[in-house]
Amino acid sequence: MTTVAELLIEALADHGVTQVWGVVGDALNPVTDAIRREERIEWVGVRHEEAGAFAASAQAQLGDRLAVCMGTVGPGAIHLLNGLYDAKKSHAPVLAICGQVPREEMGSDFFQEVDNDALFADVSVFNQTVTSVDQLPGLIEQAGNAALQLRGVAVLTLPGDVGGLDLPSGTPVPRFVTDVPATTPTPESLEAAAAAVNAADHVTLLVGQGARHARTEVLELAARLQAPMVLTLKAKEGLEEGNPYEVGQSGLIGNRATKVAFDGCDLLFLVGTDFPYKDFLPDGKTVVQLDVRGAHIGRRTPVDHPLVGDSRLGLQALLPMLEAKDDRALLDESRSTYQEWREHQQRYVDPAYDRKPAGLLRRKIDNPDARVRPELLAAMVDRYAADDAVFTTDTGMSTVWLSRFVRMTGTRRLIGSYNLGSMANAMPQALGAAALDRSRQVVAFCGDGGLSMLLGDLITAVSHDLPVKLVVFDNGRLGMVKLEMEQVGLPEYGTVLHNPDFARVAEAMGMRGIRVEQARDVEEAVREAMAHDGPVLLDVLTNPDEIAVPPTPTLEQGWGFAIAKSREFVDSAE
Ligand SMILES: Cc1ncc(C[n+]2csc(CCOP(=O)(O)OP(=O)(O)O)c2C)c(N)n1
């Protein structure tokens, strides 16, 4: 006899799932028992279900199959929610198995009962409670297929008395459909777009993660059009290295070369991107957008020529229709601005830079020597991390430092909570990545605020032998919020964090902990951390007053900053 739980776990193992993340308990005990007996699946018991959901979200983004997390009745399921939203907004196929009170109690406001079907309605592409064995194997198959085909979260809820129910003999093991056929834009839309591109003098490309698999075609497009290429943060992966057309990122994390490229074009060509910050996109340009999701076309800027289809197939079809351009003026100007900016950034990487006299901005730091520039830390990690490392970054300033100082070689991978923008994602996402391949280096760029939100799951790295390299940008602040406040002229408030020595916390939890307080010690500490055979936390006291200047700093932002600083000065003098 096979039980409901056994059927579910066998289906997941057959599909290639290697871990299930969560916290054990009550309604899901039959499921964890089935995992215990299934050699192909490892149970990773986390300390907070949100960490498990983030880990699963990371696994689903890095792999080509379902990733799975569990949260048991009521609060355990609720704790999954933020990590599941991350999966939803990253289009990551995640299955969440949730517990429920026994069927006879459902609807009676029983102890711990919450309405999972209502709770997960917005986050999921599929969301059902199994109330009868007659629904199987269908519901399991539908859940997996919905997550894989619609690229999102499927929630299967199991009431306490359902997981252990016997199934009729001969119940087939559910199988999941992984094939997603690629589509080519229609010939009419290709012709219209080609005519517009051929008529344009200068084209700028904005390329996103949806074009990662179309590297050859995107580079050929840029070469044919002599077009500068702005990359979204997510497109750094796979498209940054060895790309003579790229000019870095736009948006708040970006650089001014992207503004040169955007302003100077008369046609903007968006490929595989849903870049949301419309304020950074130029107005008054002819716009071509190629995206596999037709519903995404035009939602960030009005589009003249939509191309609905896979970016690789779309460009393969379009390229023969495009005339070569020989005017390199915009490309050269954008690239030289980019090179200048990059060289300028390098001065922050000099360990001696912080020892220059402290100005107004560093007035509040007791000992300027004791604070490390985050740029230096990021650059050293770039230098010593493996060529095929997986990087994760927390929402906050650490994402800016990665964007600017870590190069994505062809084989490096990058994930973060880039669409949901949640804090606390980097460490648990790193756990998920490390579990997929313990021999591959995984480096998390953690904010001190982000890390401390799910701090308990540092233990998971030790208890489950996950050799993550956790780099903590310990600025004693909710740094990005401090910057937001100061840019609009508010003095920083509520942003100071009273942190423990995270390296000692890590050591107490059984992992290697390294603390750095001086710029001169950064390089050696990073080298040691990256070479460490096992989980390690590198706690670096970074300068909280470091500013990441956006590509087009406005006068208002400059004034806001000055006013905020003078208010802080007055406040602290009072
Ligand atoms: C769960 C969550 N809470 C609040 C926010 C708002 N928020 C965005 S960045 C940030 C500060 C992050 O601080 P930290 O992790 O220390 O990183 P830093 O910016 O200092 O590098 C906050 C509070 C958020 N994005 N997610």
Coordinates of C-alpha atoms and ligand atoms in Angstrom, one line a residue:
M1 CA 0.0 0.0 0.0
T2 CA 1.2 3.5 -0.8
T3 CA 0.1 6.5 1.2
V4 CA -0.7 10.0 -0.1
A5 CA 2.6 11.3 1.4
E6 CA 4.6 8.4 -0.1
L7 CA 3.1 9.0 -3.6
L8 CA 4.0 12.7 -3.4
I9 CA 7.6 12.1 -2.3
E10 CA 8.1 9.4 -4.9
A11 CA 6.9 11.7 -7.6
L12 CA 9.2 14.5 -6.5
A13 CA 12.2 12.2 -6.3
D14 CA 11.5 10.8 -9.8
H15 CA 11.4 14.4 -11.0
G16 CA 14.9 15.1 -9.6
V17 CA 14.1 17.0 -6.4
T18 CA 17.1 16.6 -4.1
Q19 CA 16.1 18.6 -1.0
V20 CA 12.9 19.5 0.8
W21 CA 13.2 22.5 3.1
G22 CA 11.0 23.2 6.1
V23 CA 10.1 22.6 9.7
V24 CA 8.6 19.3 10.7
G25 CA 5.3 18.9 12.6
D26 CA 1.8 17.5 13.0
A27 CA 0.0 17.3 9.7
L28 CA 3.1 16.9 7.7
N29 CA 4.6 14.1 9.8
P30 CA 3.6 11.5 7.2
V31 CA 5.5 13.5 4.6
T32 CA 8.7 13.9 6.5
D33 CA 8.5 10.2 7.3
A34 CA 8.2 9.4 3.6
I35 CA 11.3 11.7 3.0
R36 CA 13.2 9.9 5.7
R37 CA 12.7 6.7 3.8
E38 CA 13.4 8.2 0.3
E39 CA 17.2 8.0 -0.3
R40 CA 17.1 10.5 -3.2
I41 CA 15.7 13.3 -1.1
E42 CA 17.5 15.1 1.8
W43 CA 15.4 16.8 4.4
V44 CA 16.8 20.2 5.3
G45 CA 15.3 21.3 8.6
V46 CA 15.5 25.1 8.8
R47 CA 14.9 27.3 11.9
H48 CA 12.4 29.6 10.1
E49 CA 10.2 28.5 7.3
E50 CA 10.9 31.7 5.4
A51 CA 14.5 30.6 5.1
G52 CA 13.3 27.3 3.6
A53 CA 11.1 29.1 1.0
F54 CA 14.0 31.4 0.0
A55 CA 16.3 28.4 -0.3
A56 CA 13.7 26.7 -2.5
S57 CA 13.2 29.9 -4.6
A58 CA 17.0 29.9 -5.2
Q59 CA 17.1 26.3 -6.2
A60 CA 14.3 26.7 -8.6
Q61 CA 16.0 29.7 -10.2
L62 CA 19.4 27.9 -10.5
G63 CA 18.0 24.5 -11.6
D64 CA 15.6 23.4 -14.3
R65 CA 13.1 21.6 -12.0
L66 CA 10.8 22.1 -9.1
A67 CA 12.1 23.1 -5.7
V68 CA 10.1 22.2 -2.6
C69 CA 9.5 23.7 0.8
M70 CA 7.1 22.8 3.6
G71 CA 5.3 24.6 6.4
T72 CA 2.9 22.9 8.7
V73 CA -0.5 23.9 10.0
G74 CA -1.2 27.7 10.5
P75 CA 1.9 29.6 11.6
G76 CA 4.3 27.2 9.9
A77 CA 2.6 27.8 6.6
I78 CA 2.3 31.6 7.2
H79 CA 6.1 31.8 7.7
L80 CA 6.7 30.5 4.2
L81 CA 4.8 33.4 2.6
N82 CA 7.6 36.0 2.0
G83 CA 10.0 33.5 0.5
L84 CA 7.1 32.2 -1.7
Y85 CA 6.5 35.8 -2.9
D86 CA 10.1 35.9 -3.9
A87 CA 9.6 32.8 -6.0
K88 CA 6.5 34.1 -7.5
K89 CA 8.1 37.4 -8.6
S90 CA 11.2 35.6 -9.8
H91 CA 9.1 33.2 -11.9
A92 CA 10.6 30.3 -10.0
P93 CA 8.8 26.9 -10.0
V94 CA 8.3 26.1 -6.3
L95 CA 6.0 23.6 -4.7
A96 CA 5.0 24.4 -1.1
I97 CA 3.5 21.6 0.8
C98 CA 1.4 22.9 3.7
G99 CA -0.3 21.3 6.6
Q100 CA -3.9 21.8 7.6
V101 CA -6.1 20.7 10.6
P102 CA -7.8 17.3 10.2
R103 CA -10.7 17.3 7.7
E104 CA -13.4 16.9 10.4
E105 CA -12.2 20.1 12.1
M106 CA -11.8 22.2 8.9
G107 CA -14.0 25.3 8.9
S108 CA -14.5 25.3 12.7
D109 CA -11.8 27.9 13.6
F110 CA -9.9 25.0 15.1
F111 CA -6.6 25.5 17.0
Q112 CA -4.0 26.8 14.4
E113 CA -6.5 26.7 11.6
V114 CA -6.0 29.3 8.9
D115 CA -7.6 29.2 5.5
N116 CA -4.7 28.2 3.3
D117 CA -6.7 28.5 0.1
A118 CA -7.3 32.2 1.0
L119 CA -3.8 32.8 2.5
F120 CA -2.0 31.6 -0.6
A121 CA -4.4 32.8 -3.3
D122 CA -2.4 35.7 -4.4
V123 CA 1.1 34.1 -4.3
S124 CA 0.2 30.9 -6.2
V125 CA -0.5 29.7 -9.7
F126 CA -2.0 26.6 -8.2
N127 CA -3.5 26.3 -4.7
Q128 CA -5.6 23.3 -3.6
T129 CA -6.4 21.3 -0.5
V130 CA -6.4 17.5 -0.8
T131 CA -9.5 16.3 0.9
S132 CA -9.9 12.9 -0.7
V133 CA -7.7 10.2 -2.1
D134 CA -9.9 10.3 -5.2
Q135 CA -8.2 13.5 -6.1
L136 CA -4.8 11.8 -6.6
P137 CA -2.6 11.5 -8.5
G138 CA -4.3 14.3 -10.4
L139 CA -3.8 17.2 -7.9
I140 CA -0.1 16.4 -7.4
E141 CA 0.4 16.3 -11.1
Q142 CA -1.5 19.6 -11.7
A143 CA 0.4 21.3 -8.9
G144 CA 3.8 20.4 -10.3
N145 CA 2.8 21.1 -13.9
A146 CA 1.3 24.5 -13.0
A147 CA 4.5 25.6 -11.2
L148 CA 6.7 24.4 -14.0
Q149 CA 4.6 25.6 -16.9
L150 CA 3.4 28.9 -15.4
R151 CA 6.7 29.5 -13.7
G152 CA 5.4 30.2 -10.2
V153 CA 4.3 28.8 -6.9
A154 CA 2.1 25.8 -6.4
V155 CA 0.6 25.1 -2.9
L156 CA -0.7 21.7 -2.0
T157 CA -2.4 21.6 1.4
L158 CA -2.6 18.3 3.3
P159 CA -5.1 18.1 6.2
G160 CA -3.7 16.2 9.2
D161 CA -5.5 13.0 8.5
V162 CA -4.8 12.9 4.8
G163 CA -1.0 12.4 4.4
G164 CA -1.1 8.9 5.9
L165 CA -4.2 7.7 3.9
D166 CA -3.7 4.6 1.8
L167 CA -4.2 5.0 -1.9
P168 CA -6.0 2.4 -4.1
S169 CA -3.4 -0.1 -5.4
G170 CA -2.0 0.8 -8.8
T171 CA -2.4 4.5 -8.3
P172 CA 0.2 5.9 -10.9
V173 CA 3.1 8.0 -9.7
P174 CA 2.5 11.6 -10.9
R175 CA 4.9 12.8 -13.6
F176 CA 5.6 16.4 -14.5
V177 CA 5.8 18.1 -17.8
T178 CA 9.0 20.1 -18.1
D179 CA 9.0 20.9 -21.9
V180 CA 8.2 24.5 -22.7
P181 CA 8.3 25.0 -26.5
A182 CA 9.9 28.3 -27.6
T183 CA 7.9 30.6 -29.8
T184 CA 9.0 32.9 -32.7
P185 CA 7.4 36.3 -33.2
T186 CA 5.1 36.6 -36.2
P187 CA 6.6 37.5 -39.6
E188 CA 4.5 40.7 -39.7
S189 CA 5.8 41.9 -36.4
L190 CA 9.4 41.1 -37.3
E191 CA 9.1 43.0 -40.6
A192 CA 7.7 46.1 -38.8
A193 CA 10.4 46.0 -36.2
A194 CA 13.1 45.5 -38.8
A195 CA 11.9 48.5 -40.8
A196 CA 12.0 50.7 -37.7
V197 CA 15.4 49.5 -36.7
N198 CA 16.8 50.0 -40.2
A199 CA 15.3 53.5 -40.3
A200 CA 17.0 54.5 -37.0
D201 CA 20.3 56.3 -36.8
H202 CA 21.3 55.2 -33.3
V203 CA 20.0 52.2 -31.5
T204 CA 20.5 51.4 -27.8
L205 CA 19.8 48.0 -26.4
L206 CA 18.4 47.3 -22.9
V207 CA 18.9 43.6 -22.3
G208 CA 17.5 41.5 -19.4
Q209 CA 17.8 38.1 -18.0
G210 CA 15.3 36.8 -20.6
A211 CA 18.1 37.0 -23.2
R212 CA 20.7 35.1 -21.2
H213 CA 20.4 32.1 -23.4
A214 CA 20.6 34.3 -26.5
R215 CA 24.1 35.7 -25.8
T216 CA 25.4 35.0 -29.3
E217 CA 22.4 36.6 -31.0
V218 CA 22.4 39.7 -28.7
L219 CA 26.1 40.3 -29.3
E220 CA 25.5 39.9 -33.0
L221 CA 22.6 42.4 -32.8
A222 CA 24.8 44.9 -31.0
A223 CA 27.6 44.4 -33.6
R224 CA 25.3 44.8 -36.5
L225 CA 23.8 48.0 -35.1
Q226 CA 26.9 49.4 -33.4
A227 CA 24.6 49.6 -30.4
P228 CA 25.6 50.2 -26.8
M229 CA 24.0 47.6 -24.5
V230 CA 22.6 48.5 -21.1
L231 CA 22.3 45.3 -19.0
T232 CA 19.9 44.8 -16.2
L233 CA 21.4 43.5 -12.9
K234 CA 20.0 40.1 -13.6
A235 CA 21.5 40.1 -17.1
K236 CA 25.1 40.6 -15.8
E237 CA 25.0 36.8 -15.4
G238 CA 26.0 35.4 -18.8
L239 CA 26.1 38.7 -20.7
E240 CA 28.6 41.0 -19.0
E241 CA 31.9 39.1 -19.5
G242 CA 33.6 39.6 -22.9
N243 CA 31.0 41.9 -24.1
P244 CA 32.5 44.9 -25.9
Y245 CA 29.1 46.7 -26.1
E246 CA 27.9 46.6 -22.5
V247 CA 27.8 49.8 -20.5
G248 CA 26.7 48.5 -17.1
Q249 CA 23.5 49.0 -15.3
S250 CA 20.9 51.7 -15.2
G251 CA 18.5 52.5 -12.3
L252 CA 19.6 53.6 -8.8
I253 CA 22.5 51.1 -8.8
G254 CA 23.7 52.2 -12.2
N255 CA 26.2 54.5 -13.9
R256 CA 26.0 57.5 -16.1
A257 CA 27.1 55.8 -19.3
T258 CA 23.7 54.3 -19.4
K259 CA 22.2 57.7 -19.5
V260 CA 24.5 58.7 -22.4
A261 CA 23.3 55.5 -24.2
F262 CA 19.6 56.1 -23.5
D263 CA 19.7 59.8 -24.3
G264 CA 21.7 59.5 -27.5
C265 CA 19.6 56.9 -29.3
D266 CA 16.5 57.4 -31.4
L267 CA 15.4 53.8 -31.1
L268 CA 15.4 51.8 -27.9
F269 CA 15.4 48.0 -28.3
L270 CA 14.3 46.0 -25.2
V271 CA 15.2 42.3 -25.2
G272 CA 14.0 39.9 -22.5
T273 CA 13.6 42.5 -19.8
D274 CA 10.8 43.8 -17.6
F275 CA 13.1 46.5 -16.0
P276 CA 10.6 48.3 -13.8
Y277 CA 12.2 51.7 -13.2
K278 CA 10.5 53.8 -15.9
D279 CA 12.0 57.0 -14.7
F280 CA 15.3 55.8 -16.0
L281 CA 14.0 55.0 -19.4
P282 CA 14.2 57.7 -22.0
D283 CA 11.1 59.5 -23.4
G284 CA 10.3 60.2 -27.0
K285 CA 12.2 57.2 -28.6
T286 CA 10.9 54.6 -31.0
V287 CA 10.6 51.5 -28.9
V288 CA 10.9 47.8 -30.0
Q289 CA 10.3 45.2 -27.3
L290 CA 11.0 41.5 -27.6
D291 CA 9.6 39.4 -24.8
V292 CA 8.3 35.9 -24.4
R293 CA 5.5 37.1 -22.2
G294 CA 3.3 39.2 -24.4
A295 CA 1.6 40.6 -21.3
H296 CA 4.8 42.3 -20.2
I297 CA 5.1 44.3 -23.4
G298 CA 4.5 48.0 -22.9
R299 CA 4.0 47.9 -19.2
R300 CA 7.1 50.0 -18.5
T301 CA 7.2 52.3 -21.5
P302 CA 4.9 52.7 -24.6
V303 CA 6.1 50.3 -27.3
D304 CA 5.8 50.9 -31.0
H305 CA 6.9 47.5 -32.2
P306 CA 6.1 44.5 -30.0
L307 CA 7.7 41.2 -30.7
V308 CA 6.2 38.3 -28.7
G309 CA 8.5 35.4 -28.6
D310 CA 11.7 33.8 -27.3
S311 CA 14.6 36.2 -27.4
R312 CA 16.9 33.7 -29.2
L313 CA 14.4 32.6 -31.8
G314 CA 13.2 36.2 -32.2
L315 CA 16.7 37.6 -32.8
Q316 CA 17.6 34.7 -35.1
A317 CA 14.6 35.6 -37.3
L318 CA 15.2 39.3 -37.1
L319 CA 19.0 39.5 -37.7
P320 CA 18.8 38.6 -41.4
M321 CA 16.4 41.5 -41.9
L322 CA 18.7 44.1 -40.4
E323 CA 21.0 46.3 -42.3
A324 CA 24.5 46.9 -40.8
K325 CA 25.2 50.3 -39.4
D326 CA 28.6 51.9 -39.4
D327 CA 28.2 54.9 -37.2
R328 CA 29.9 54.1 -33.9
A329 CA 29.5 57.6 -32.4
L330 CA 27.0 56.6 -29.7
L331 CA 28.7 53.3 -29.0
D332 CA 32.1 55.0 -28.6
E333 CA 30.8 57.8 -26.4
S334 CA 28.8 55.4 -24.1
R335 CA 31.7 53.0 -23.8
S336 CA 34.3 55.7 -23.0
T337 CA 32.0 57.2 -20.4
Y338 CA 31.6 53.7 -19.0
Q339 CA 35.4 53.0 -18.9
E340 CA 36.0 56.4 -17.3
W341 CA 33.4 55.6 -14.6
R342 CA 34.9 52.2 -14.0
E343 CA 38.4 53.6 -13.6
H344 CA 37.0 56.3 -11.3
Q345 CA 35.4 53.6 -9.1
Q346 CA 38.8 51.9 -8.7
R347 CA 40.0 54.6 -6.4
Y348 CA 37.7 53.3 -3.7
V349 CA 39.4 50.0 -3.9
D350 CA 42.6 51.4 -2.6
P351 CA 42.9 50.4 1.1
A352 CA 44.7 53.7 1.7
Y353 CA 41.8 55.8 0.5
D354 CA 40.0 55.7 3.9
R355 CA 43.0 57.2 5.6
K356 CA 42.6 60.5 3.8
P357 CA 41.3 63.3 6.1
A358 CA 37.7 62.7 7.1
G359 CA 35.3 65.3 5.7
L360 CA 31.9 66.3 6.8
L361 CA 30.5 63.0 5.6
R362 CA 32.7 61.0 7.9
R363 CA 32.3 63.3 10.8
K364 CA 30.1 60.8 12.7
I365 CA 32.6 58.0 12.6
D366 CA 34.7 57.9 15.7
N367 CA 37.7 56.3 14.0
P368 CA 37.7 56.6 10.2
D369 CA 40.6 54.1 10.1
A370 CA 38.4 51.5 11.6
R371 CA 35.8 51.6 8.8
V372 CA 36.3 49.7 5.6
R373 CA 35.0 50.9 2.3
P374 CA 32.4 48.5 1.0
E375 CA 33.8 48.9 -2.5
L376 CA 37.1 47.5 -1.3
L377 CA 35.4 44.5 0.2
A378 CA 33.3 43.7 -2.9
A379 CA 36.4 44.1 -5.2
M380 CA 38.4 41.7 -3.0
V381 CA 35.6 39.1 -3.1
D382 CA 35.6 39.5 -6.9
R383 CA 39.3 38.8 -7.0
Y384 CA 39.3 35.7 -4.8
A385 CA 35.9 34.1 -5.5
A386 CA 35.9 31.1 -7.8
D387 CA 35.3 31.7 -11.5
D388 CA 32.1 29.6 -11.3
A389 CA 30.9 30.9 -7.9
V390 CA 27.2 31.4 -7.3
F391 CA 26.5 34.8 -5.8
T392 CA 23.5 36.0 -3.8
T393 CA 22.9 39.5 -2.6
D394 CA 20.7 41.0 0.0
T395 CA 18.3 43.8 -0.8
G396 CA 20.2 46.9 0.3
M397 CA 23.5 48.4 -0.4
S398 CA 25.3 45.1 -0.9
T399 CA 23.5 44.7 -4.2
V400 CA 25.0 48.0 -5.3
W401 CA 28.5 46.9 -4.4
L402 CA 28.1 43.6 -6.2
S403 CA 26.7 45.3 -9.3
R404 CA 29.7 47.6 -9.5
F405 CA 32.6 45.5 -8.3
V406 CA 31.9 41.9 -9.1
R407 CA 32.3 40.8 -12.7
M408 CA 30.2 37.9 -13.8
T409 CA 32.5 35.6 -15.6
G410 CA 30.6 33.4 -18.1
T411 CA 30.2 30.7 -15.4
R412 CA 29.4 32.7 -12.3
R413 CA 25.7 32.8 -11.3
L414 CA 23.8 35.6 -9.6
I415 CA 20.5 35.6 -7.7
G416 CA 18.8 37.9 -5.3
S417 CA 15.4 39.1 -4.4
Y418 CA 15.5 41.4 -7.4
N419 CA 11.8 41.5 -8.1
L420 CA 10.3 41.3 -4.6
G421 CA 13.1 43.3 -3.1
S422 CA 12.9 41.5 0.3
M423 CA 15.6 41.8 2.9
A424 CA 17.1 38.6 4.4
N425 CA 17.2 36.6 1.2
A426 CA 21.0 36.3 0.5
M427 CA 21.9 33.8 3.3
P428 CA 19.0 31.4 2.8
Q429 CA 19.3 31.6 -0.9
A430 CA 23.0 30.7 -0.6
L431 CA 22.0 27.7 1.5
G432 CA 19.7 26.6 -1.3
A433 CA 22.4 27.1 -3.9
A434 CA 25.0 25.2 -1.8
A435 CA 22.7 22.2 -1.3
L436 CA 22.4 21.8 -5.1
D437 CA 26.1 21.3 -5.4
R438 CA 28.3 21.3 -2.3
S439 CA 31.5 21.4 -4.3
R440 CA 30.6 24.7 -6.0
Q441 CA 31.5 27.9 -4.2
V442 CA 28.5 30.0 -3.0
V443 CA 29.1 33.5 -1.8
A444 CA 26.4 35.6 -0.1
F445 CA 26.6 39.4 0.1
C446 CA 24.7 40.0 3.3
G447 CA 23.5 43.3 4.9
D448 CA 23.8 43.3 8.6
G449 CA 20.1 44.1 8.8
G450 CA 19.3 41.3 6.3
L451 CA 21.5 38.7 8.0
S452 CA 20.1 39.4 11.5
M453 CA 16.5 39.0 10.3
L454 CA 16.9 35.2 9.7
L455 CA 20.0 34.8 11.8
G456 CA 18.9 31.5 13.3
D457 CA 19.4 29.8 10.0
L458 CA 23.1 30.3 10.2
I459 CA 22.9 27.1 12.1
T460 CA 21.5 25.3 9.1
A461 CA 24.7 25.9 7.2
V462 CA 26.5 24.0 10.0
S463 CA 23.9 21.3 10.7
H464 CA 23.5 20.4 7.0
D465 CA 27.1 20.9 5.9
L466 CA 26.4 23.7 3.5
P467 CA 29.8 25.4 2.9
V468 CA 28.5 28.9 2.2
K469 CA 30.8 32.0 2.2
L470 CA 28.8 34.7 4.0
V471 CA 30.2 38.2 3.5
V472 CA 28.6 40.6 5.9
F473 CA 28.7 44.3 5.0
D474 CA 28.4 45.4 8.6
N475 CA 27.8 49.1 8.4
G476 CA 25.7 49.1 11.6
R477 CA 22.8 50.6 9.6
L478 CA 19.8 49.9 7.5
G479 CA 22.0 51.5 5.0
M480 CA 19.7 51.8 2.0
V481 CA 17.0 53.4 4.1
K482 CA 19.5 55.8 5.5
L483 CA 20.4 56.8 2.0
E484 CA 16.7 57.2 1.0
M485 CA 16.1 59.4 4.0
E486 CA 19.1 61.6 3.4
Q487 CA 18.4 62.0 -0.4
V488 CA 15.1 63.7 0.4
G489 CA 16.6 65.9 3.1
L490 CA 15.5 63.9 6.2
P491 CA 18.0 63.2 8.9
E492 CA 18.5 59.4 9.3
Y493 CA 16.3 58.0 12.0
G494 CA 15.6 54.4 13.1
T495 CA 18.4 53.1 10.9
V496 CA 21.1 52.4 13.4
L497 CA 21.7 48.7 14.2
H498 CA 23.3 47.6 17.5
N499 CA 25.0 44.5 16.2
P500 CA 26.7 41.7 17.9
D501 CA 30.1 40.6 16.7
F502 CA 28.7 38.4 13.9
A503 CA 32.0 36.5 13.6
R504 CA 31.7 35.4 17.2
V505 CA 28.1 34.5 16.7
A506 CA 29.1 32.4 13.8
E507 CA 31.9 30.7 15.8
A508 CA 29.3 30.0 18.6
M509 CA 27.2 28.3 16.0
G510 CA 30.0 26.1 14.9
M511 CA 31.2 27.8 11.7
R512 CA 34.4 29.7 11.0
G513 CA 34.0 33.4 11.8
I514 CA 36.4 36.1 10.7
R515 CA 36.1 39.8 11.8
V516 CA 37.7 42.6 10.0
E517 CA 37.9 46.2 11.3
Q518 CA 40.8 47.7 9.3
A519 CA 41.0 48.2 5.5
R520 CA 44.5 46.7 5.4
D521 CA 43.2 43.4 6.7
V522 CA 40.5 43.0 4.1
E523 CA 42.4 41.3 1.3
E524 CA 43.9 38.5 3.5
A525 CA 40.6 37.9 5.3
V526 CA 38.7 37.5 2.0
R527 CA 41.4 35.2 0.6
E528 CA 41.1 33.1 3.7
A529 CA 37.3 33.0 3.7
M530 CA 37.1 32.0 0.1
A531 CA 39.6 29.2 0.6
H532 CA 38.0 27.9 3.7
D533 CA 36.7 24.4 3.4
G534 CA 33.3 24.7 5.0
P535 CA 30.8 27.4 6.0
V536 CA 32.4 30.7 7.0
L537 CA 31.1 34.1 8.0
L538 CA 33.3 37.2 7.2
D539 CA 32.1 40.1 9.3
V540 CA 33.6 43.4 7.9
L541 CA 32.9 46.7 9.6
T542 CA 32.1 48.9 6.6
N543 CA 31.7 52.6 6.3
P544 CA 28.0 53.5 6.9
D545 CA 28.4 56.9 5.2
E546 CA 29.4 55.5 1.8
I547 CA 27.2 56.9 -0.9
A548 CA 26.3 55.1 -4.1
V549 CA 25.9 57.9 -6.6
P550 CA 23.1 57.1 -9.1
P551 CA 23.7 57.6 -12.9
T552 CA 21.9 61.0 -12.9
P553 CA 22.1 62.5 -9.4
T554 CA 19.5 65.3 -9.3
L555 CA 20.1 68.7 -7.8
E556 CA 17.3 67.9 -5.4
Q557 CA 19.1 64.8 -4.2
G558 CA 22.3 66.8 -3.7
W559 CA 20.5 69.4 -1.8
G560 CA 18.6 66.8 0.2
F561 CA 21.8 65.2 1.2
A562 CA 23.4 68.4 2.3
I563 CA 20.3 69.4 4.3
A564 CA 20.1 66.0 5.9
K565 CA 23.7 66.1 6.9
S566 CA 23.4 69.5 8.4
R567 CA 20.3 68.4 10.3
E568 CA 22.2 65.4 11.7
F569 CA 25.0 67.8 12.6
V570 CA 22.6 70.1 14.5
D571 CA 20.7 67.2 16.1
S572 CA 23.9 65.6 17.4
A573 CA 25.1 69.0 18.7
E574 CA 22.0 69.6 20.7
Ligands
LIG1 C1 11.6 42.4 4.7 C2 11.9 43.8 4.3 N1 11.7 44.8 5.3 C3 12.0 46.1 5.0 C4 12.5 46.4 3.8 C5 12.8 47.9 3.4 N2 14.3 48.0 3.3 C6 14.9 47.9 2.1 S1 16.6 48.0 2.2 C7 16.5 48.1 3.9 C8 17.8 48.2 4.7 C9 18.7 47.0 4.5 O1 19.7 47.1 5.5 P1 20.9 46.1 5.5 O2 20.4 44.7 5.3 O3 21.7 46.3 6.7 O4 21.7 46.4 4.2 P2 22.4 47.8 3.8 O5 21.5 48.6 3.0 O6 22.9 48.5 5.1 O7 23.6 47.3 3.0 C10 15.2 48.1 4.3 C11 14.8 48.3 5.7 C12 12.6 45.4 2.8 N3 13.0 45.6 1.6 N4 12.3 44.1 3.1

